[in-house]
Amino acid sequence: QEAMRVNVTMLKTSGEVHRGQVVFNITYANGQVYLNDFPMKSGVAHVTCQTVILENLDGLPNQQRLGTVSVRIMVHEWPLASSSDLQLIVVQEEVTEIDGKQVQQEEVTEIDILVKEFRVLRHSNYTVPLKESMLYSIPRDNDMLFTLPNLSGKDIQDPLQTTSQYLIQQAETTVDEETLPGKLPETPLRIEPPSSYKVV
């Protein structure tokens, strides 16, 4: 488990600018990346969730509170060699809002996880300027949108999965065929097996 701390600049209602940190827990287990215990898919997601925010309030450093945060998060997987199961998983994030107010972020925290057969060999994190990050270069139009419940996401079914199940159920619904006079239905008629077999 890796705590990802993102430095952001916030605007108070008084118009005063102050800095804070948004804290996310990034976990990798059994081939799955989790953000605050919620499973993330490969690609870019725009997630709204509750998480810990550290602020310098009233002259006191690192005052901790819960806030509702909107964040773009990218999970990218690279196979490092075709002959092995070695894989590099890269996670980047950009916080866009805290409690409905826009925030500014100058640097992206990147977490790199080197994995072989679902085992973490090593992991590291570092910061890159937002405008030089891979996440910044990806258009926002295709972001997957999620609002995470304010509890552990592992107990909740993946919203994408439920949608695909619904679509499959819809596709499997059949309509009774109407046969024209003198035309056999296209569905083959079922022949009942004989009740007993005669051995010759």
mmCIF file of C-alpha atoms in Angstrom:
data_model
loop_
_atom_site.group_PDB
_atom_site.id
_atom_site.type_symbol
_atom_site.label_atom_id
_atom_site.label_comp_id
_atom_site.label_asym_id
_atom_site.label_seq_id
_atom_site.Cartn_x
_atom_site.Cartn_y
_atom_site.Cartn_z
ATOM 1 C CA GLN A 1 0.000 0.000 0.000
ATOM 2 C CA GLU A 2 1.314 3.400 -1.002
ATOM 3 C CA ALA A 3 0.059 6.724 0.366
ATOM 4 C CA MET A 4 -0.064 9.225 -2.480
ATOM 5 C CA ARG A 5 0.105 12.828 -1.251
ATOM 6 C CA VAL A 6 -0.860 15.469 -3.778
ATOM 7 C CA ASN A 7 0.035 19.122 -3.210
ATOM 8 C CA VAL A 8 -2.734 21.489 -4.296
ATOM 9 C CA THR A 9 -3.421 25.219 -4.111
ATOM 10 C CA MET A 10 -6.871 26.114 -2.771
ATOM 11 C CA LEU A 11 -8.819 29.357 -2.690
ATOM 12 C CA LYS A 12 -10.611 30.271 0.538
ATOM 13 C CA THR A 13 -13.998 31.999 0.464
ATOM 14 C CA SER A 14 -12.186 35.161 1.567
ATOM 15 C CA GLY A 15 -10.184 34.999 -1.672
ATOM 16 C CA GLU A 16 -7.016 34.026 0.183
ATOM 17 C CA VAL A 17 -4.860 31.328 -1.415
ATOM 18 C CA HIS A 18 -3.520 28.497 0.730
ATOM 19 C CA ARG A 19 -1.839 25.171 0.126
ATOM 20 C CA GLY A 20 -2.962 21.732 1.173
ATOM 21 C CA GLN A 21 -2.390 18.051 0.555
ATOM 22 C CA VAL A 22 -4.828 15.416 -0.636
ATOM 23 C CA VAL A 23 -4.041 11.883 0.552
ATOM 24 C CA PHE A 24 -4.999 8.772 -1.436
ATOM 25 C CA ASN A 25 -4.195 5.153 -0.652
ATOM 26 C CA ILE A 26 -2.997 3.271 -3.728
ATOM 27 C CA THR A 27 -2.914 -0.513 -3.334
ATOM 28 C CA TYR A 28 -1.946 -3.310 -5.711
ATOM 29 C CA ALA A 29 -3.196 -6.843 -5.004
ATOM 30 C CA ASN A 30 -3.697 -9.882 -7.259
ATOM 31 C CA GLY A 31 -3.357 -7.939 -10.488
ATOM 32 C CA GLN A 32 -5.698 -5.139 -9.413
ATOM 33 C CA VAL A 33 -4.951 -1.491 -8.577
ATOM 34 C CA TYR A 34 -7.146 0.045 -5.860
ATOM 35 C CA LEU A 35 -7.761 3.721 -5.088
ATOM 36 C CA ASN A 36 -8.921 4.027 -1.458
ATOM 37 C CA ASP A 37 -9.940 0.322 -1.603
ATOM 38 C CA PHE A 38 -11.945 0.784 -4.816
ATOM 39 C CA PRO A 39 -10.818 -1.253 -7.876
ATOM 40 C CA MET A 40 -9.597 0.815 -10.835
ATOM 41 C CA LYS A 41 -9.517 -0.290 -14.464
ATOM 42 C CA SER A 42 -6.745 0.476 -16.938
ATOM 43 C CA GLY A 43 -7.258 3.832 -18.600
ATOM 44 C CA VAL A 44 -8.248 7.236 -17.228
ATOM 45 C CA ALA A 45 -11.091 7.649 -14.757
ATOM 46 C CA HIS A 46 -12.575 10.824 -13.306
ATOM 47 C CA VAL A 47 -13.412 9.854 -9.753
ATOM 48 C CA THR A 48 -15.341 11.719 -7.062
ATOM 49 C CA CYS A 49 -14.666 10.351 -3.588
ATOM 50 C CA GLN A 50 -14.170 11.197 0.055
ATOM 51 C CA THR A 51 -10.582 11.268 1.190
ATOM 52 C CA VAL A 52 -8.248 12.844 3.743
ATOM 53 C CA ILE A 53 -7.148 16.454 3.221
ATOM 54 C CA LEU A 54 -4.300 18.054 5.164
ATOM 55 C CA GLU A 55 -4.425 21.838 5.505
ATOM 56 C CA ASN A 56 -2.640 24.559 7.410
ATOM 57 C CA LEU A 57 -5.587 26.152 9.206
ATOM 58 C CA ASP A 58 -5.429 29.024 11.688
ATOM 59 C CA GLY A 59 -1.654 28.760 11.819
ATOM 60 C CA LEU A 60 -1.767 25.078 12.785
ATOM 61 C CA PRO A 61 0.066 22.795 10.313
ATOM 62 C CA ASN A 62 -1.416 19.605 8.843
ATOM 63 C CA GLN A 63 -4.958 19.880 10.157
ATOM 64 C CA GLN A 64 -6.668 16.708 8.936
ATOM 65 C CA ARG A 65 -10.232 16.551 7.654
ATOM 66 C CA LEU A 66 -12.368 14.539 5.256
ATOM 67 C CA GLY A 67 -13.360 16.219 2.018
ATOM 68 C CA THR A 68 -15.047 15.329 -1.264
ATOM 69 C CA VAL A 69 -12.438 15.324 -4.005
ATOM 70 C CA SER A 70 -12.666 15.081 -7.799
ATOM 71 C CA VAL A 71 -9.563 13.494 -9.288
ATOM 72 C CA ARG A 72 -8.451 12.267 -12.710
ATOM 73 C CA ILE A 73 -6.504 9.067 -12.223
ATOM 74 C CA MET A 74 -4.619 7.083 -14.846
ATOM 75 C CA VAL A 75 -3.693 3.411 -14.535
ATOM 76 C CA HIS A 76 -1.449 2.210 -17.361
ATOM 77 C CA GLU A 77 0.040 -1.275 -17.737
ATOM 78 C CA TRP A 78 3.097 -2.025 -19.858
ATOM 79 C CA PRO A 79 4.386 -5.530 -20.559
ATOM 80 C CA LEU A 80 8.172 -5.164 -20.347
ATOM 81 C CA ALA A 81 9.092 -8.324 -22.253
ATOM 82 C CA SER A 82 6.966 -10.547 -24.432
ATOM 83 C CA SER A 83 8.581 -13.706 -23.090
ATOM 84 C CA SER A 84 8.066 -12.949 -19.390
ATOM 85 C CA ASP A 85 5.252 -11.872 -17.089
ATOM 86 C CA LEU A 86 7.154 -8.722 -16.141
ATOM 87 C CA GLN A 87 4.869 -5.708 -16.137
ATOM 88 C CA LEU A 88 5.191 -2.036 -15.223
ATOM 89 C CA ILE A 89 2.076 -0.401 -13.791
ATOM 90 C CA VAL A 90 2.050 3.399 -13.768
ATOM 91 C CA VAL A 91 -0.443 5.444 -11.725
ATOM 92 C CA GLN A 92 -0.786 9.238 -12.132
ATOM 93 C CA GLU A 93 -3.381 11.635 -10.756
ATOM 94 C CA GLU A 94 -4.658 15.199 -11.075
ATOM 95 C CA VAL A 95 -6.956 16.659 -8.410
ATOM 96 C CA THR A 96 -9.433 19.058 -10.032
ATOM 97 C CA GLU A 97 -11.854 19.957 -7.208
ATOM 98 C CA ILE A 98 -12.162 19.823 -3.430
ATOM 99 C CA ASP A 99 -15.665 20.210 -1.965
ATOM 100 C CA GLY A 100 -16.925 21.564 -5.285
ATOM 101 C CA LYS A 101 -14.243 24.259 -5.586
ATOM 102 C CA GLN A 102 -11.587 24.176 -8.284
ATOM 103 C CA VAL A 103 -8.000 23.677 -7.172
ATOM 104 C CA GLN A 104 -4.673 23.995 -8.926
ATOM 105 C CA GLN A 105 -2.007 21.332 -9.030
ATOM 106 C CA GLU A 106 1.433 21.992 -10.454
ATOM 107 C CA GLU A 107 2.990 18.538 -10.112
ATOM 108 C CA VAL A 108 1.732 15.002 -10.603
ATOM 109 C CA THR A 109 2.741 12.228 -8.231
ATOM 110 C CA GLU A 110 3.551 9.106 -10.238
ATOM 111 C CA ILE A 111 3.677 5.640 -8.703
ATOM 112 C CA ASP A 112 5.537 2.932 -10.641
ATOM 113 C CA ILE A 113 4.916 -0.688 -9.643
ATOM 114 C CA LEU A 114 7.062 -3.449 -11.154
ATOM 115 C CA VAL A 115 5.142 -6.723 -11.115
ATOM 116 C CA LYS A 116 5.908 -10.313 -12.066
ATOM 117 C CA GLU A 117 3.139 -12.927 -11.911
ATOM 118 C CA PHE A 118 1.058 -10.602 -9.694
ATOM 119 C CA ARG A 119 3.948 -10.195 -7.214
ATOM 120 C CA VAL A 120 5.315 -6.712 -6.585
ATOM 121 C CA LEU A 121 9.070 -6.732 -7.193
ATOM 122 C CA ARG A 122 9.541 -3.052 -6.394
ATOM 123 C CA HIS A 123 7.655 0.215 -6.365
ATOM 124 C CA SER A 124 8.688 3.841 -6.407
ATOM 125 C CA ASN A 125 7.109 7.259 -6.626
ATOM 126 C CA TYR A 126 8.254 10.642 -7.819
ATOM 127 C CA THR A 127 6.778 13.897 -9.086
ATOM 128 C CA VAL A 128 6.690 15.320 -12.590
ATOM 129 C CA PRO A 129 5.324 18.702 -13.737
ATOM 130 C CA LEU A 130 1.621 18.318 -14.547
ATOM 131 C CA LYS A 131 1.984 19.648 -18.089
ATOM 132 C CA GLU A 132 4.731 17.110 -18.849
ATOM 133 C CA SER A 133 2.763 14.130 -17.523
ATOM 134 C CA MET A 134 1.176 11.439 -19.661
ATOM 135 C CA LEU A 135 -2.155 12.055 -17.916
ATOM 136 C CA TYR A 136 -2.190 15.720 -18.979
ATOM 137 C CA SER A 137 -1.685 14.735 -22.634
ATOM 138 C CA ILE A 138 -4.728 12.397 -22.646
ATOM 139 C CA PRO A 139 -7.993 14.140 -23.686
ATOM 140 C CA ARG A 140 -10.664 14.285 -20.982
ATOM 141 C CA ASP A 141 -13.490 13.326 -23.355
ATOM 142 C CA ASN A 142 -13.017 9.583 -22.826
ATOM 143 C CA ASP A 143 -12.617 9.657 -19.033
ATOM 144 C CA MET A 144 -14.685 7.004 -17.236
ATOM 145 C CA LEU A 145 -16.791 8.731 -14.564
ATOM 146 C CA PHE A 146 -17.193 7.239 -11.085
ATOM 147 C CA THR A 147 -18.590 8.483 -7.804
ATOM 148 C CA LEU A 148 -17.247 6.293 -5.034
ATOM 149 C CA PRO A 149 -19.401 5.504 -2.006
ATOM 150 C CA ASN A 150 -18.108 6.718 1.338
ATOM 151 C CA LEU A 151 -17.066 3.231 2.401
ATOM 152 C CA SER A 152 -14.767 0.445 1.300
ATOM 153 C CA GLY A 153 -15.163 -0.179 -2.427
ATOM 154 C CA LYS A 154 -14.170 -3.868 -2.275
ATOM 155 C CA ASP A 155 -17.670 -4.738 -1.034
ATOM 156 C CA ILE A 156 -19.350 -3.035 -3.971
ATOM 157 C CA GLN A 157 -19.787 -4.499 -7.416
ATOM 158 C CA ASP A 158 -17.949 -2.728 -10.203
ATOM 159 C CA PRO A 159 -20.447 -0.351 -11.892
ATOM 160 C CA LEU A 160 -19.092 -1.217 -15.341
ATOM 161 C CA GLN A 161 -19.633 -4.899 -14.673
ATOM 162 C CA THR A 162 -23.284 -4.457 -13.732
ATOM 163 C CA THR A 163 -23.883 -2.417 -16.885
ATOM 164 C CA SER A 164 -22.369 -5.092 -19.121
ATOM 165 C CA GLN A 165 -24.417 -7.799 -17.386
ATOM 166 C CA TYR A 166 -27.557 -5.764 -18.011
ATOM 167 C CA LEU A 167 -26.687 -5.363 -21.691
ATOM 168 C CA ILE A 168 -26.047 -9.094 -22.053
ATOM 169 C CA GLN A 169 -29.386 -9.906 -20.432
ATOM 170 C CA GLN A 170 -31.115 -7.530 -22.832
ATOM 171 C CA ALA A 171 -29.395 -9.116 -25.823
ATOM 172 C CA GLU A 172 -30.421 -12.610 -24.749
ATOM 173 C CA THR A 173 -34.121 -11.737 -24.571
ATOM 174 C CA THR A 174 -35.854 -13.541 -27.454
ATOM 175 C CA VAL A 175 -39.041 -12.691 -29.312
ATOM 176 C CA ASP A 176 -41.493 -15.440 -30.278
ATOM 177 C CA GLU A 177 -41.341 -16.062 -34.008
ATOM 178 C CA GLU A 178 -44.399 -15.440 -36.121
ATOM 179 C CA THR A 179 -44.745 -18.034 -38.870
ATOM 180 C CA LEU A 180 -46.550 -17.317 -42.098
ATOM 181 C CA PRO A 181 -49.050 -19.908 -43.390
ATOM 182 C CA GLY A 182 -47.215 -22.682 -45.229
ATOM 183 C CA LYS A 183 -43.825 -21.622 -43.816
ATOM 184 C CA LEU A 184 -42.036 -23.564 -41.128
ATOM 185 C CA PRO A 185 -40.571 -21.621 -38.206
ATOM 186 C CA GLU A 186 -36.811 -21.174 -38.472
ATOM 187 C CA THR A 187 -36.268 -22.516 -34.978
ATOM 188 C CA PRO A 188 -35.911 -26.299 -35.317
ATOM 189 C CA LEU A 189 -38.679 -28.229 -33.625
ATOM 190 C CA ARG A 190 -37.564 -30.291 -30.675
ATOM 191 C CA ILE A 191 -38.051 -34.037 -31.106
ATOM 192 C CA GLU A 192 -38.830 -35.887 -27.916
ATOM 193 C CA PRO A 193 -36.529 -38.887 -27.439
ATOM 194 C CA PRO A 194 -38.304 -42.251 -27.469
ATOM 195 C CA SER A 195 -39.054 -43.633 -24.045
ATOM 196 C CA SER A 196 -37.306 -46.929 -24.731
ATOM 197 C CA TYR A 197 -34.642 -48.128 -27.145
ATOM 198 C CA LYS A 198 -34.820 -51.488 -28.929
ATOM 199 C CA VAL A 199 -31.495 -53.280 -29.262
ATOM 200 C CA VAL A 200 -31.270 -55.281 -32.510
#
